[in-house]
Amino acid sequence: MLIKPPADIPSSEITPKGVYMRRREFLGALVAVTGFGDQLTTTSKLVTTSDALTPRQAVTSYCNFYEFGSAKSDAAQNAGAFKSKPWSVAVEGLCGKPGMYTLEDVLKPHALEERVYRMRCVEGWSMVIPWDGFPLGDLLKRFQPSSNARYVEFTSVYRPQEMAGQGRRFPALLPWPYREGLRIDEAMHPLAILAAGLYGETLLNQNGAPLRLVVPWKYGFKSFKSIVRIRFVEKQPLNTWQEANADYYGFYANVNPEAPTPSYSQATERRIGEFFMRRTLMFNGYADQVSPLYAGMNLRKLY
Ligand code: MTE
């Protein structure tokens, strides 16, 4: 059996006492498709760190979204013309329910939850972000993955007319479209979410509107933005950064302070808004929840 049910993680286990709370009101994820910067209603809240939130202003202006350019300010500056409505997601490969799903189809059955997660970029900086989303596994199960679907490949949007970074040539910034992948049991892990918003509002274009992945125990480049395709596959897919530079970027890309990458030791990080460096935590602080996924693997080698 290749598709494992998600491990049962009681929220209280990863939420500092006194911070965890559950809200009862529920209006449904439909609200998420009304427009950008619109208010969202979440049904529950899971706070996985007692660290202070990174201010919304920093989260929405200091971004990595190479489709709009390689500077941190490019996405916020250049993403205004990007049309993330209407939107649809193609579901392909080894599953019982392939097809084209509108954003409404995707979101409708899922109640949105607030998830406060650490985010650690492989470049050595980090943030704490309150996302609004739902478990990725809950969506994937709806498409009935086959037993030989061992990986999921995700593809981001390709629209060079609307995305200045994709239009750049000689050399191209990255091999487009941006692709990412997860092993199916990683994708089914309850901490992996699809986010439709942050700070209680629908995602702005620069943060990956209308729907993006958030995998908090991996380096930020795995949390790809503006998803247009999900494909269930048997073989490990190549991700964009690996294709661009396999010496620097791996498939697993689990946050690991003991495994230096060629660009950086990875032992410490700079929290955006702070002066002093912090020690980086194994699996970005989520080791208790996710380390069983990698039992027996050499995490230094299989970066
Ligand atoms: N997704 C796409 N499609 N294109 C990108 O360039 N950059 C990644 C990831 N997702 C990227 C992407 C990187 S390197 C990081 S650190 C995070 O998005 C940053 O997310 P944020 O800008 O919303 O904080």
PDB file of N, CA and C and ligand atoms in Angstrom, residues 59 62-67 119-123 125 127 129 131 156-157 174 176 178 198 206-208 212 219-226 241, ligand 1:
ATOM      1  N   VAL A  59       5.590  40.247   4.528  1.00  0.00           N
ATOM      2  CA  VAL A  59       5.224  39.002   3.836  1.00  0.00           C
ATOM      3  C   VAL A  59       4.751  39.296   2.407  1.00  0.00           C
ATOM      4  N   TYR A  62       8.323  41.336   0.420  1.00  0.00           N
ATOM      5  CA  TYR A  62       9.642  40.678   0.297  1.00  0.00           C
ATOM      6  C   TYR A  62       9.360  39.256  -0.174  1.00  0.00           C
ATOM      7  N   CYS A  63       9.366  39.067  -1.495  1.00  0.00           N
ATOM      8  CA  CYS A  63       8.872  37.797  -2.050  1.00  0.00           C
ATOM      9  C   CYS A  63       9.862  37.185  -3.026  1.00  0.00           C
ATOM     10  N   ASN A  64       9.817  35.867  -3.126  1.00  0.00           N
ATOM     11  CA  ASN A  64      10.506  35.150  -4.194  1.00  0.00           C
ATOM     12  C   ASN A  64       9.445  34.617  -5.144  1.00  0.00           C
ATOM     13  N   PHE A  65       9.389  35.185  -6.329  1.00  0.00           N
ATOM     14  CA  PHE A  65       8.422  34.719  -7.328  1.00  0.00           C
ATOM     15  C   PHE A  65       9.060  35.076  -8.671  1.00  0.00           C
ATOM     16  N   TYR A  66       9.944  34.162  -9.112  1.00  0.00           N
ATOM     17  CA  TYR A  66      10.800  34.453 -10.257  1.00  0.00           C
ATOM     18  C   TYR A  66      10.017  34.715 -11.543  1.00  0.00           C
ATOM     19  N   GLU A  67       8.777  34.256 -11.607  1.00  0.00           N
ATOM     20  CA  GLU A  67       7.965  34.551 -12.785  1.00  0.00           C
ATOM     21  C   GLU A  67       7.842  36.061 -12.994  1.00  0.00           C
ATOM     22  N   MET A 119       8.441  29.754   7.946  1.00  0.00           N
ATOM     23  CA  MET A 119       8.847  29.535   6.554  1.00  0.00           C
ATOM     24  C   MET A 119      10.332  29.842   6.458  1.00  0.00           C
ATOM     25  N   ARG A 120      11.103  28.886   5.952  1.00  0.00           N
ATOM     26  CA  ARG A 120      12.572  29.046   5.908  1.00  0.00           C
ATOM     27  C   ARG A 120      13.024  28.931   4.458  1.00  0.00           C
ATOM     28  N   CYS A 121      13.622  29.998   3.954  1.00  0.00           N
ATOM     29  CA  CYS A 121      14.136  29.974   2.579  1.00  0.00           C
ATOM     30  C   CYS A 121      15.554  29.404   2.581  1.00  0.00           C
ATOM     31  N   VAL A 122      15.921  28.700   1.529  1.00  0.00           N
ATOM     32  CA  VAL A 122      17.259  28.106   1.410  1.00  0.00           C
ATOM     33  C   VAL A 122      18.341  29.200   1.340  1.00  0.00           C
ATOM     34  N   GLU A 123      17.909  30.457   1.076  1.00  0.00           N
ATOM     35  CA  GLU A 123      18.855  31.577   1.046  1.00  0.00           C
ATOM     36  C   GLU A 123      19.258  32.045   2.442  1.00  0.00           C
ATOM     37  N   TRP A 125      17.009  33.114   5.072  1.00  0.00           N
ATOM     38  CA  TRP A 125      16.097  33.996   5.798  1.00  0.00           C
ATOM     39  C   TRP A 125      14.804  33.244   6.113  1.00  0.00           C
ATOM     40  N   MET A 127      10.501  33.562   7.932  1.00  0.00           N
ATOM     41  CA  MET A 127       9.348  34.358   8.352  1.00  0.00           C
ATOM     42  C   MET A 127       8.424  33.462   9.172  1.00  0.00           C
ATOM     43  N   ILE A 129       4.305  32.999   9.201  1.00  0.00           N
ATOM     44  CA  ILE A 129       3.189  33.483   8.377  1.00  0.00           C
ATOM     45  C   ILE A 129       1.880  32.796   8.783  1.00  0.00           C
ATOM     46  N   TRP A 131      -1.182  31.465   7.467  1.00  0.00           N
ATOM     47  CA  TRP A 131      -1.815  31.093   6.197  1.00  0.00           C
ATOM     48  C   TRP A 131      -3.284  30.743   6.418  1.00  0.00           C
ATOM     49  N   SER A 156       3.261  25.317 -11.954  1.00  0.00           N
ATOM     50  CA  SER A 156       2.756  26.687 -11.807  1.00  0.00           C
ATOM     51  C   SER A 156       2.410  27.254 -13.177  1.00  0.00           C
ATOM     52  N   VAL A 157       1.774  28.390 -13.149  1.00  0.00           N
ATOM     53  CA  VAL A 157       1.259  29.001 -14.372  1.00  0.00           C
ATOM     54  C   VAL A 157       2.383  29.497 -15.297  1.00  0.00           C
ATOM     55  N   LEU A 174      14.704  31.003 -15.389  1.00  0.00           N
ATOM     56  CA  LEU A 174      14.535  29.610 -14.946  1.00  0.00           C
ATOM     57  C   LEU A 174      13.918  28.831 -16.105  1.00  0.00           C
ATOM     58  N   TRP A 176      10.998  27.344 -17.514  1.00  0.00           N
ATOM     59  CA  TRP A 176       9.558  27.479 -17.203  1.00  0.00           C
ATOM     60  C   TRP A 176       8.763  26.329 -17.793  1.00  0.00           C
ATOM     61  N   TYR A 178       7.423  26.713 -13.717  1.00  0.00           N
ATOM     62  CA  TYR A 178       7.960  26.284 -12.424  1.00  0.00           C
ATOM     63  C   TYR A 178       7.273  24.983 -12.025  1.00  0.00           C
ATOM     64  N   LEU A 198      -3.613  34.617   3.247  1.00  0.00           N
ATOM     65  CA  LEU A 198      -2.743  34.815   4.411  1.00  0.00           C
ATOM     66  C   LEU A 198      -3.211  36.049   5.156  1.00  0.00           C
ATOM     67  N   GLN A 206       1.451  38.422  -5.631  1.00  0.00           N
ATOM     68  CA  GLN A 206       2.874  38.185  -5.341  1.00  0.00           C
ATOM     69  C   GLN A 206       3.105  36.998  -4.404  1.00  0.00           C
ATOM     70  N   ASN A 207       2.069  36.594  -3.671  1.00  0.00           N
ATOM     71  CA  ASN A 207       2.227  35.441  -2.778  1.00  0.00           C
ATOM     72  C   ASN A 207       1.666  34.142  -3.372  1.00  0.00           C
ATOM     73  N   GLY A 208       1.281  34.198  -4.666  1.00  0.00           N
ATOM     74  CA  GLY A 208       0.892  32.938  -5.324  1.00  0.00           C
ATOM     75  C   GLY A 208      -0.581  32.760  -5.568  1.00  0.00           C
ATOM     76  N   ARG A 212      -1.679  28.242  -3.596  1.00  0.00           N
ATOM     77  CA  ARG A 212      -0.271  27.845  -3.543  1.00  0.00           C
ATOM     78  C   ARG A 212      -0.059  26.779  -2.479  1.00  0.00           C
ATOM     79  N   TYR A 219      12.501  23.686   2.592  1.00  0.00           N
ATOM     80  CA  TYR A 219      12.909  25.026   2.160  1.00  0.00           C
ATOM     81  C   TYR A 219      11.795  25.627   1.288  1.00  0.00           C
ATOM     82  N   GLY A 220      11.697  26.944   1.355  1.00  0.00           N
ATOM     83  CA  GLY A 220      10.572  27.663   0.747  1.00  0.00           C
ATOM     84  C   GLY A 220      10.356  27.384  -0.727  1.00  0.00           C
ATOM     85  N   PHE A 221      11.417  26.999  -1.463  1.00  0.00           N
ATOM     86  CA  PHE A 221      11.210  26.835  -2.906  1.00  0.00           C
ATOM     87  C   PHE A 221      10.293  25.660  -3.240  1.00  0.00           C
ATOM     88  N   LYS A 222      10.056  24.744  -2.236  1.00  0.00           N
ATOM     89  CA  LYS A 222       9.110  23.653  -2.471  1.00  0.00           C
ATOM     90  C   LYS A 222       7.660  24.163  -2.412  1.00  0.00           C
ATOM     91  N   SER A 223       7.449  25.324  -1.779  1.00  0.00           N
ATOM     92  CA  SER A 223       6.089  25.844  -1.604  1.00  0.00           C
ATOM     93  C   SER A 223       5.717  26.683  -2.823  1.00  0.00           C
ATOM     94  N   PHE A 224       5.427  25.980  -3.893  1.00  0.00           N
ATOM     95  CA  PHE A 224       5.278  26.659  -5.185  1.00  0.00           C
ATOM     96  C   PHE A 224       3.951  27.431  -5.253  1.00  0.00           C
ATOM     97  N   LYS A 225       3.939  28.395  -6.164  1.00  0.00           N
ATOM     98  CA  LYS A 225       2.826  29.360  -6.217  1.00  0.00           C
ATOM     99  C   LYS A 225       1.961  29.176  -7.472  1.00  0.00           C
ATOM    100  N   SER A 226       0.742  29.651  -7.405  1.00  0.00           N
ATOM    101  CA  SER A 226      -0.175  29.746  -8.563  1.00  0.00           C
ATOM    102  C   SER A 226      -0.259  28.431  -9.342  1.00  0.00           C
ATOM    103  N   TRP A 241      14.189  23.974  -9.745  1.00  0.00           N
ATOM    104  CA  TRP A 241      15.484  24.426  -9.238  1.00  0.00           C
ATOM    105  C   TRP A 241      16.542  23.352  -9.405  1.00  0.00           C
TER     106      TRP A 241
HETATM  107  N1  MTE B   1       6.690  29.463  -6.779  1.00  0.00           N
HETATM  108  C1  MTE B   1       6.838  29.875  -8.038  1.00  0.00           C
HETATM  109  N2  MTE B   1       5.908  29.544  -8.947  1.00  0.00           N
HETATM  110  N3  MTE B   1       7.904  30.649  -8.442  1.00  0.00           N
HETATM  111  C2  MTE B   1       8.898  30.999  -7.562  1.00  0.00           C
HETATM  112  O1  MTE B   1       9.859  31.680  -7.942  1.00  0.00           O
HETATM  113  N4  MTE B   1       9.728  30.838  -5.251  1.00  0.00           N
HETATM  114  C3  MTE B   1       9.779  29.938  -4.087  1.00  0.00           C
HETATM  115  C4  MTE B   1       8.400  29.655  -3.518  1.00  0.00           C
HETATM  116  N5  MTE B   1       7.442  29.407  -4.567  1.00  0.00           N
HETATM  117  C5  MTE B   1       8.777  30.554  -6.218  1.00  0.00           C
HETATM  118  C6  MTE B   1       7.619  29.795  -5.854  1.00  0.00           C
HETATM  119  C7  MTE B   1      10.656  30.418  -3.035  1.00  0.00           C
HETATM  120  S1  MTE B   1      12.324  30.347  -3.383  1.00  0.00           S
HETATM  121  C8  MTE B   1      10.190  30.839  -1.819  1.00  0.00           C
HETATM  122  S2  MTE B   1      11.280  31.189  -0.542  1.00  0.00           S
HETATM  123  C9  MTE B   1       8.747  31.003  -1.563  1.00  0.00           C
HETATM  124  O2  MTE B   1       7.975  30.747  -2.747  1.00  0.00           O
HETATM  125  C10 MTE B   1       8.494  32.404  -1.084  1.00  0.00           C
HETATM  126  O3  MTE B   1       7.121  32.597  -0.804  1.00  0.00           O
HETATM  127  P1  MTE B   1       6.622  34.071  -0.446  1.00  0.00           P
HETATM  128  O4  MTE B   1       7.252  35.000  -1.438  1.00  0.00           O
HETATM  129  O5  MTE B   1       5.120  34.048  -0.543  1.00  0.00           O
HETATM  130  O6  MTE B   1       7.104  34.338   0.943  1.00  0.00           O
END
